[in-house]
Structures are given as C-alpha cells and as structure tokens.
Amino acid sequence: MARKSAHVATPPSSGNSPKNKASRDSKSPKNAKQSQSDEADRRHVSTSMVLLISSLALICGIIHWNHIWRMNEREKHFSHLSNLERELSFRTEMGLYYSYYKTIIQAPTFWNGMDQVMRDNVTEYPSTINVLKRFNLFPEVVVGAFFRAFTAVSDQLKIRTKECWTVNRGNGLPPVLSCEGIGDPMYFYVHSVFFLHGILMALVFLLGSFISQSVWGGLLSVLCFFYNHGEATRVQWTPPLRESFSFPLHTLQMLVVTLALSVSRPGRSFVCWIALTTIMFMLPWQFAQFSLATQTLSLIACYMLKAIDSTKFKAILYGQVIGLAVSFVLLFGNLMLLTSLFSCVLVGAFVIVAAEPVLNKLNQIVQWIVQGILLVLSVVGVKKLVGLVLGVADDAHIFDILRSKFGDYRNFHTMLYTCAKEFDFLELETYGKLSKSLLLPLVALVVLVISAEIMRSLVARLRGQSTTKKEDEQAETSELTEQAPVIYHLFQLAAYTVMAVAIMRLKLFWTPQLCVMASLICSKKYFGWLHARCFSKAVLVLVIAAAMSIGGWQNLKEQFAIFGEYSNVPLEQLVEWVNTNTPREAVFAGSMPTMANLKLSTERAIVNHPHYEDEGLRARTMEVYSVFSRKPVSEVHAKLKAMGVQFVIIEDNWCRSRPSPGCGMADIWDVEDPANRHRKTSACVEMAEKPEPYFRRVFKNQAYDVFAIVVDPMAPPPQQAPPQQKQRRWSRRWWWRR
C-alpha cells in the first residue's frame, strides 16, 4: 500500500504528462505558426500605437506653434512693423539678448561675431566682459549660426525668403520699410522660439500619456494647457526671454527623468540622456538651477520613501552632476553654478546615499528625521563654505527677496523686485481662472486619490516593519517602486506650487505641471473604478472636456480678443536722435529697460542693463539710479562722472510716478538713504527744472529727457565775443559793383 501511494504521489515521467504534452504541442508546426502570428499581431499593435502617439504629438505641436504665432501677430501687428519698431518692442532684457543675436549675424564672419560677444566693452562700459559667460547667450549663438547658414544656402540657390514693402503709418509719422518672411532676421529668431514651443506641446502630450499610461491622458493635458494658456506661458508676448528657450528643454529633461524612474536599472544611456538634457536646460537660463534643485529634492523624497533604490537614484544623480560640470565648463567657469542651490542639494543627496548602510539599521521614522537633518546641514554648510571660499554672492539677491517677502527685510535691490507685479504673491485672479476651467479642482481630486494610495502603501509597509513581516514590507515597497514616476511628479508639483505662490512669475512652472498631473484621471491604476462607472475612459475624458470648455473656452476667447498695433513714438524719437546727434563712442546711463533698447538699436555704450544677476552690475545700477533719489544733484553728477557717463536719460514716469504706496523710486531710495529723506524733491525733478551747472539738457520729448554731463561744472561758462561789424573793404571790384 505504501508503495502504491508513493507511486500515485509521484508524477509519471512518461511523455503523457500535461507539462510535456504542452511542450510537445508548442513545438508542433501548427502551434509555432500560431505563436508567430500572435507575435506579429503584437508588433503590429505596437507599431500602430507608436505611429498614433507620434502623429498626435506632431499635430499638437503644430497647432500650438500656429496659435502662439497668430497671438503675437494680433497683439503687435508684427508683420507690418519696421525693423526698428520690432526691436523697440523687445523691452527690458529681451532687447539686450536680441542685440547679441544681431551682432552675430551682422558680423563679417560667425567667428568674428563670437569674438565680439566674448570681448564686449559696450554693455558695461568701460569693462570688457564675456557675455557668453554672464548672460546665458547660447540660444542666440545657435540661432545666429543657423540663420547665417540658412541665408548662405538660400542666397547660393537664389531662393527668395522674404518680401519687403513700404508701410504708411499715418498720424504724421514717416513711412517705414517692413519685411516679412523666414529670411528676415527677426522672423527667423521669433519663429525659432515658437518652433521650440511647438515641441513643448508635443512633450506635454507625451509626458501626460506616459504617466497616465493612456493617450487620452496626453490629450487631456494638452487641452488643459490650451484652456489655461494665459496662465501657462507668456512666450507669445516675450519671445527672447530665457524661459522661452529653456522651458521646452526643461520639459524634455523631466520626460527623460520620468522614463529613467520607470525602468528597474537605468543604464549608461539614461545617464547620458539625463546629462545631455540637463546641459540643454541649464545653458539658456540662469534660473534653471533653482528648478533642478527642486527636481533633486523631489527625487530625494522618492528615495526616502523607498520608491526608488540607491542604484537608480545614483544613476540620475550622476547624470545631473555631469550636466552641471559640463555646463560650468561651457559657461567659461561661471562660479554662480558652483555656489548654486542645485549643486548644494546634489552634495546633500550624495551624503544621504552614502549614509544608507548606517541608516538602514534605524527605525523608518528615525531614518527620515536623520536624513532630513543631513540634507539641511549639507546644503547650508556647502552653500556657506563654497560662497566664502570663492567670494561669490551673485545669487544673494534671490534669498534677500525671499527674506523680504516673508519678513520685514528690505533694501534697494529687493524693493526693485517686490514692487514689480510679476514678483508679487500669486494673485487671486489666477486661482479663479484655473478653477473656472476646472483644472484646479480636477488636479486636487487627483492629488487626494494618489496621496491616499501612497499613504496606504506606506502605512502597510511600516506595519510590516513593526511586525517583522518581511514579505508584506517587500510587497508594499515593490508597489511604491511601480508608482515612482507618479510620486516624483507629485513632489515636483508640490515644489512648483510653493514657488508659484511665493513669486507669481514662476507660475510658468506650476500651471504646465498641473496640466500634466490632470492626465492621471485617465490612469487605470488610480481611477479604474471611475472609468467603469462612466462606461469607458473615453466617455470620462469627453465629459471632463465638455465641462472644462465652459470656463476654458472663455479664457481662450479673451486671448483671441487681443488686437493691437505696437507703437512707441517717444522711444523711436529718442533712438533716432541718438543715432543722428551723438558720436558712436558716446556712453549712456538710464533705466535698465531703456538701456537695453538703446544698445540694441543704436549700438552705443551703456553702463547698466537689465541682467540683474551679477553683484557688480547691481552696484552699478544703484549708482545710476541715484538720479531718482533725494541726493543733491552735485553728488549724483559726481557718481555718473566717475563711471564715465556722458549722457543720462531720465524718463518722466520713472521720476515722478508711484505705481503703489512705497514703490516710487524716491520711496525706494528713502529706505536705502535715510540721511536725505528730509529733502522734498528728488534729484531728477531738480534736474528737469534747472539742470545747470552740472547737466545740460540736449533732448526732450513727452517721455524722455536727455542730459549731457558737464565735465567741469565749476568752470565759468565760455563768454561769447561780441559780434564784430564787418568793415567795408573799398576795392575796385566793390566800387565797380556799386
């Protein structure tokens, strides 16, 4: 009996066993053909899906490119402006950046243009600076190189790339020559930016599709972006700004990091791609380091939650470090990168990873506390130490701005920022617009559901730790690992929310991230129960899109209703006067926006400009802006003369206006210069009423006054000799004529 039981319990080794039979059947010609057919079907479906996603991404990109170009045209009537008017429409730092593109394309050769921008003695007279190092000008270099190549090829092939005609402007203004077409330098530059933002919309679609694992999620992200376009980007109004070039590359970098989080072991190819996209993001924009710092902090949070392991975390960190190092080299050793918050957070991340063997022996709660302390000590310590050793304080004004917004700290530089609307706290109108389009309520629902799911996994893992149930703990850790891309984007949204609430200008990071997160309503993992109640995912998306259209279409109609035509006659008169009546070696000082336009359109030397990220430049600007203080005119004259200024331009609205209480230029100076607070009038008002003997008015229109600096105000004015009467010369010729 025992032998019989053993015989029954042991599977027979004959070929009739189910396993061997299945194996034998799979090797039969019929089943082999079926397997090949299934594999072919899978490949066909995969290829079809790739083609569908690529086509939809391309369509989204083209629509957005066309949308922002038409908005730019409607707002300025761009196609009918002269080259001078187009240049003058680039106010503040936009004009400064475009001037270097103009230098590169107008130089005899490309390398001659590069030499001019790398040895520039016009932007901060009399200093010679490397503007590639200081101003993140790689976009102008790349676009300028492409334009020179494009014009060389089109000229060689005799292809007509632009059309020009005369535009009669009316209102007593002279007619102007206006050119349109990709062969025009301004058109080429602007369309390069708009092309990048076409790519941006394609990337938003791809990112939304990937994290939601649904094409419907990508389409919903794109729809949210369009319905909240005014809160998501301002590229249509400000093409040359650094963010206009850099933000599409930022989205590409985020997509690569998201892909790296989704694989179990990112290889060298991912490290290289992260490094490359980080370089592309950092080179065009000095603010990229702050965004990358929030990215690293978000990844640290994922690591602390064990959503990613140390191997994956270090692979991403290596890519970021390589990107930072290469950017440092390409920016000619810009020390601001070494003292940046990004580099300090990277050091903190490596410290936490290095301490992993020790920290793993601790309780999870204690582990988080120690990791947080290590991070804070590393970031603060490295920031202080490196800044002290290198003597760099170029980004100190950023932290001063935060101190002023959340405390009572104020100085001249912080008030220049905080008095500007774009650096104020996020206004209530933005919350209203995002709520009317249902973007904010939708993302709030998504965040609540995802947070609840993450908390459930965390609690289960902690409970497994406390009861020493290793299998449960490993299962929950694996579940968190699968959610790593979503968890990363959740933390990134939290970081961008804080940034946008504190500084309104930074909503350009927040709103697109909201659009990407909205795609998760299409995720089967988190909202499969909702899809079932709505019959299908497509029905749910259509219902949400219809509800969003009520407020979203209204937002779009407000943008479509913007019609205008750029005109700034006073500034045009000023530029024409400077070009006609001053030598090319003349040196000017004035408000930062006007100086940028003056450099662009007259190529005269200036002593200050709008790129405020340099400590030395901030000191220069403060000296120039003493014309708006209550200091004595003699003291202002001495400061300008010491800087080598020959002409100072004063705008009436800068001198006399007060945008808000405490934000007039004289009010700002009262904080910095309390010794002269008792004086009733500012220096610019005194100069306008009686410029002599320190200044001499040489030009005036309804907006601008130009004063020449008197070299020696104490010298007596030159006395004019009395007119001498011409004596008659009696000559034979004169007599004959009589």
Coordinates of C-alpha atoms in Angstrom, one line a residue, residues 316-588:
I316 CA 20.0 60.0 -12.1
L317 CA 22.4 62.0 -9.8
Y318 CA 25.4 61.1 -11.9
G319 CA 23.5 62.4 -15.0
Q320 CA 22.7 65.7 -13.1
V321 CA 26.3 66.1 -11.9
I322 CA 27.7 65.5 -15.4
G323 CA 25.3 68.1 -16.7
L324 CA 26.3 70.6 -14.1
A325 CA 30.0 70.1 -14.7
V326 CA 29.7 70.4 -18.5
S327 CA 27.6 73.5 -18.2
F328 CA 30.2 75.0 -15.8
V329 CA 32.8 74.5 -18.5
L330 CA 30.7 75.7 -21.4
L331 CA 29.8 78.8 -19.4
F332 CA 33.5 79.6 -19.1
G333 CA 33.7 78.7 -15.4
N334 CA 30.7 80.6 -14.2
L335 CA 31.2 80.4 -10.4
M336 CA 27.5 81.1 -9.8
L337 CA 26.9 77.4 -10.8
L338 CA 29.2 76.1 -8.1
T339 CA 27.5 78.2 -5.4
S340 CA 24.0 77.4 -6.7
L341 CA 21.3 75.7 -4.7
F342 CA 21.3 72.9 -7.2
S343 CA 25.0 72.0 -6.6
C344 CA 24.5 72.2 -2.8
V345 CA 21.4 69.9 -3.0
L346 CA 23.4 67.4 -5.1
V347 CA 26.0 67.2 -2.4
G348 CA 23.3 66.6 0.2
A349 CA 21.8 63.8 -1.9
F350 CA 25.2 62.0 -2.2
V351 CA 25.7 62.4 1.6
I352 CA 22.3 60.7 2.3
V353 CA 23.1 57.9 -0.1
A354 CA 26.5 57.3 1.4
A355 CA 24.9 57.0 4.8
E356 CA 22.5 54.3 3.7
P357 CA 24.2 51.3 5.3
V358 CA 24.1 53.0 8.7
L359 CA 20.6 54.5 8.3
N360 CA 19.1 51.2 7.3
K361 CA 19.7 49.9 10.8
L362 CA 17.4 52.6 12.2
N363 CA 13.6 52.7 12.6
Q364 CA 11.9 54.2 9.5
I365 CA 10.7 57.3 11.3
V366 CA 14.1 57.9 12.9
Q367 CA 15.7 57.3 9.5
W368 CA 13.6 60.1 7.9
I369 CA 14.5 62.5 10.6
V370 CA 18.2 61.8 10.3
Q371 CA 18.1 62.1 6.5
G372 CA 16.3 65.4 6.8
I373 CA 18.9 66.7 9.2
L374 CA 21.8 65.5 7.0
L375 CA 20.2 67.2 4.0
V376 CA 19.8 70.6 5.6
L377 CA 23.3 70.6 7.2
S378 CA 24.9 69.6 3.9
V379 CA 23.0 72.2 1.8
V380 CA 23.6 75.1 4.2
G381 CA 27.1 74.1 5.0
V382 CA 28.2 73.7 1.4
K383 CA 26.5 76.9 0.4
K384 CA 28.2 78.9 3.1
L385 CA 31.6 77.3 2.6
V386 CA 31.8 77.5 -1.2
G387 CA 30.4 81.0 -1.2
L388 CA 33.0 82.1 1.4
V389 CA 36.0 80.4 -0.4
L390 CA 35.1 81.6 -3.9
G391 CA 33.8 85.0 -2.7
V392 CA 30.7 84.8 -4.9
A393 CA 27.4 86.4 -3.9
D394 CA 25.7 86.8 -7.3
D395 CA 22.6 84.9 -6.3
A396 CA 22.4 86.6 -2.8
H397 CA 19.6 88.8 -4.0
I398 CA 17.3 85.8 -4.6
F399 CA 17.5 84.8 -0.9
D400 CA 17.1 88.5 0.0
I401 CA 13.9 88.6 -2.0
L402 CA 12.5 85.6 -0.1
R403 CA 13.5 87.3 3.2
S404 CA 11.7 90.4 2.2
K405 CA 8.6 88.6 1.2
F406 CA 8.3 86.6 4.4
G407 CA 9.8 89.1 6.8
D408 CA 10.5 92.8 7.2
Y409 CA 13.9 92.8 5.5
R410 CA 14.1 95.5 2.8
N411 CA 16.9 97.1 0.7
F412 CA 17.2 98.8 -2.6
H413 CA 17.5 95.6 -4.7
T414 CA 14.7 93.6 -3.0
M415 CA 12.3 96.5 -3.4
L416 CA 13.0 96.8 -7.1
Y417 CA 11.8 93.2 -7.4
T418 CA 9.0 93.1 -4.9
C419 CA 7.5 96.3 -6.3
A420 CA 7.1 94.7 -9.7
K421 CA 3.8 92.9 -10.2
E422 CA 5.4 89.7 -11.5
F423 CA 7.4 89.2 -8.3
D424 CA 4.4 89.6 -6.0
F425 CA 2.5 86.7 -4.5
L426 CA 0.2 84.7 -6.8
E427 CA -2.9 86.8 -7.3
L428 CA -6.4 85.6 -6.6
E429 CA -7.4 86.1 -10.2
T430 CA -5.1 83.2 -11.2
Y431 CA -6.9 80.8 -8.8
G432 CA -10.2 81.9 -10.2
K433 CA -9.2 81.3 -13.8
L434 CA -7.7 77.9 -13.1
S435 CA -10.9 76.9 -11.1
K436 CA -13.3 78.1 -13.8
S437 CA -11.6 75.9 -16.3
L438 CA -11.8 73.0 -13.7
L439 CA -8.1 72.4 -13.8
L440 CA -7.5 73.2 -10.2
P441 CA -10.5 71.1 -8.9
L442 CA -9.5 68.2 -11.1
V443 CA -5.9 68.1 -10.0
A444 CA -7.0 68.5 -6.4
L445 CA -9.0 65.3 -6.8
V446 CA -6.1 63.5 -8.5
V447 CA -3.7 64.6 -5.7
L448 CA -6.1 63.4 -3.0
V449 CA -6.6 59.9 -4.5
I450 CA -2.9 59.4 -5.3
S451 CA -1.8 60.6 -1.9
A452 CA -4.3 58.3 -0.2
E453 CA -2.9 55.4 -2.3
I454 CA 0.7 56.3 -1.3
M455 CA -0.2 56.7 2.3
R456 CA -1.9 53.3 2.3
S457 CA 1.2 51.7 0.9
L458 CA 3.4 53.5 3.4
V459 CA 1.3 52.6 6.4
A460 CA 1.2 48.9 5.3
R461 CA 5.0 48.9 4.9
L462 CA 5.5 50.5 8.3
R463 CA 3.1 48.0 9.8
G464 CA 5.0 45.2 8.2
Q465 CA 8.3 46.5 9.6
S466 CA 6.8 46.7 13.1
T467 CA 5.5 43.1 13.0
T468 CA 8.6 41.8 11.1
K469 CA 6.5 40.7 8.2
K470 CA 9.2 41.0 5.6
E471 CA 7.0 39.6 2.7
D472 CA 4.4 42.4 3.3
E473 CA 7.1 45.0 3.6
Q474 CA 8.7 43.9 0.3
A475 CA 5.4 43.8 -1.4
E476 CA 4.5 47.3 -0.4
T477 CA 8.0 48.6 -1.4
S478 CA 7.6 47.0 -4.8
E479 CA 4.2 48.7 -5.1
L480 CA 5.8 52.1 -4.3
T481 CA 8.5 51.4 -6.8
E482 CA 6.0 50.9 -9.6
Q483 CA 4.5 54.3 -8.7
A484 CA 7.9 56.1 -8.7
P485 CA 7.2 58.3 -11.8
V486 CA 3.9 59.4 -10.3
I487 CA 5.3 60.0 -6.8
Y488 CA 8.1 62.1 -8.4
H489 CA 5.6 64.3 -10.3
L490 CA 3.5 64.7 -7.2
F491 CA 6.5 66.1 -5.2
Q492 CA 7.5 68.2 -8.2
L493 CA 4.0 69.7 -8.2
A494 CA 4.3 70.5 -4.5
A495 CA 7.6 72.3 -5.1
Y496 CA 6.3 74.3 -8.1
T497 CA 3.2 75.2 -6.1
V498 CA 5.3 76.8 -3.3
M499 CA 7.4 78.6 -6.0
A500 CA 4.3 80.0 -7.8
V501 CA 2.5 81.1 -4.6
A502 CA 5.6 83.0 -3.4
I503 CA 6.5 84.6 -6.8
M504 CA 3.8 85.0 -9.4
R505 CA 6.2 84.9 -12.3
L506 CA 7.1 81.3 -11.5
K507 CA 3.5 80.1 -12.3
L508 CA 5.0 79.2 -15.7
F509 CA 6.4 76.0 -13.9
W510 CA 3.2 75.4 -11.9
T511 CA 0.4 75.6 -14.5
P512 CA 2.1 73.2 -17.0
Q513 CA 2.7 70.7 -14.1
L514 CA -0.9 71.0 -13.2
C515 CA -1.8 70.1 -16.8
V516 CA 0.5 67.0 -16.7
M517 CA -1.0 65.8 -13.4
A518 CA -4.5 66.2 -14.7
S519 CA -3.8 63.3 -17.1
L520 CA -3.7 60.9 -14.2
I521 CA -7.6 61.0 -14.1
C522 CA -7.1 58.6 -17.1
S523 CA -4.9 56.2 -15.1
K524 CA -6.4 52.8 -14.7
K525 CA -4.5 52.1 -11.5
Y526 CA -5.9 55.1 -9.6
F527 CA -9.2 55.7 -11.4
G528 CA -10.2 52.4 -12.9
W529 CA -13.3 52.4 -10.6
L530 CA -14.4 55.7 -12.1
H531 CA -13.8 54.5 -15.7
A532 CA -16.1 51.5 -15.0
R533 CA -18.9 53.8 -13.7
C534 CA -18.6 56.0 -16.8
F535 CA -18.7 53.0 -19.2
S536 CA -15.2 53.8 -20.6
K537 CA -12.2 56.0 -20.2
A538 CA -13.1 57.9 -23.5
V539 CA -16.5 58.8 -22.2
L540 CA -15.0 60.1 -18.9
V541 CA -12.5 62.3 -20.9
L542 CA -15.2 63.7 -23.1
V543 CA -17.4 64.6 -20.1
I544 CA -14.5 66.3 -18.4
A545 CA -13.5 68.1 -21.6
A546 CA -17.1 69.3 -22.1
A547 CA -17.2 70.6 -18.5
M548 CA -13.8 72.3 -18.9
S549 CA -14.9 74.0 -22.1
I550 CA -17.3 76.2 -20.2
G551 CA -14.6 78.2 -18.5
G552 CA -11.7 77.2 -20.7
W553 CA -13.2 78.5 -23.9
Q554 CA -13.8 81.8 -22.2
N555 CA -10.1 82.0 -21.3
L556 CA -9.3 81.3 -25.0
K557 CA -11.8 83.9 -26.2
E558 CA -10.1 86.5 -24.0
Q559 CA -6.8 85.8 -25.8
F560 CA -8.4 85.8 -29.2
A561 CA -9.9 89.2 -28.4
I562 CA -6.5 90.8 -28.1
F563 CA -5.9 93.1 -31.1
G564 CA -3.4 95.9 -31.2
E565 CA -0.6 97.5 -33.1
Y566 CA 2.8 98.3 -31.5
S567 CA 3.8 102.0 -31.4
N568 CA 6.2 103.8 -29.2
V569 CA 6.8 107.1 -30.9
P570 CA 8.7 108.8 -28.0
L571 CA 11.2 105.9 -27.8
E572 CA 11.5 105.9 -31.5
Q573 CA 12.3 109.7 -31.5
L574 CA 14.9 109.2 -28.8
V575 CA 16.6 106.4 -30.7
E576 CA 16.6 108.5 -33.9
W577 CA 18.1 111.5 -32.1
V578 CA 20.8 109.4 -30.5
N579 CA 21.7 107.9 -33.9
T580 CA 21.8 111.3 -35.5
N581 CA 23.3 113.6 -32.9
T582 CA 25.7 111.6 -30.8
P583 CA 29.1 110.1 -31.7
R584 CA 29.3 106.3 -31.8
E585 CA 31.7 106.4 -28.8
A586 CA 29.1 108.1 -26.6
V587 CA 28.4 106.5 -23.2
F588 CA 24.8 106.4 -21.8

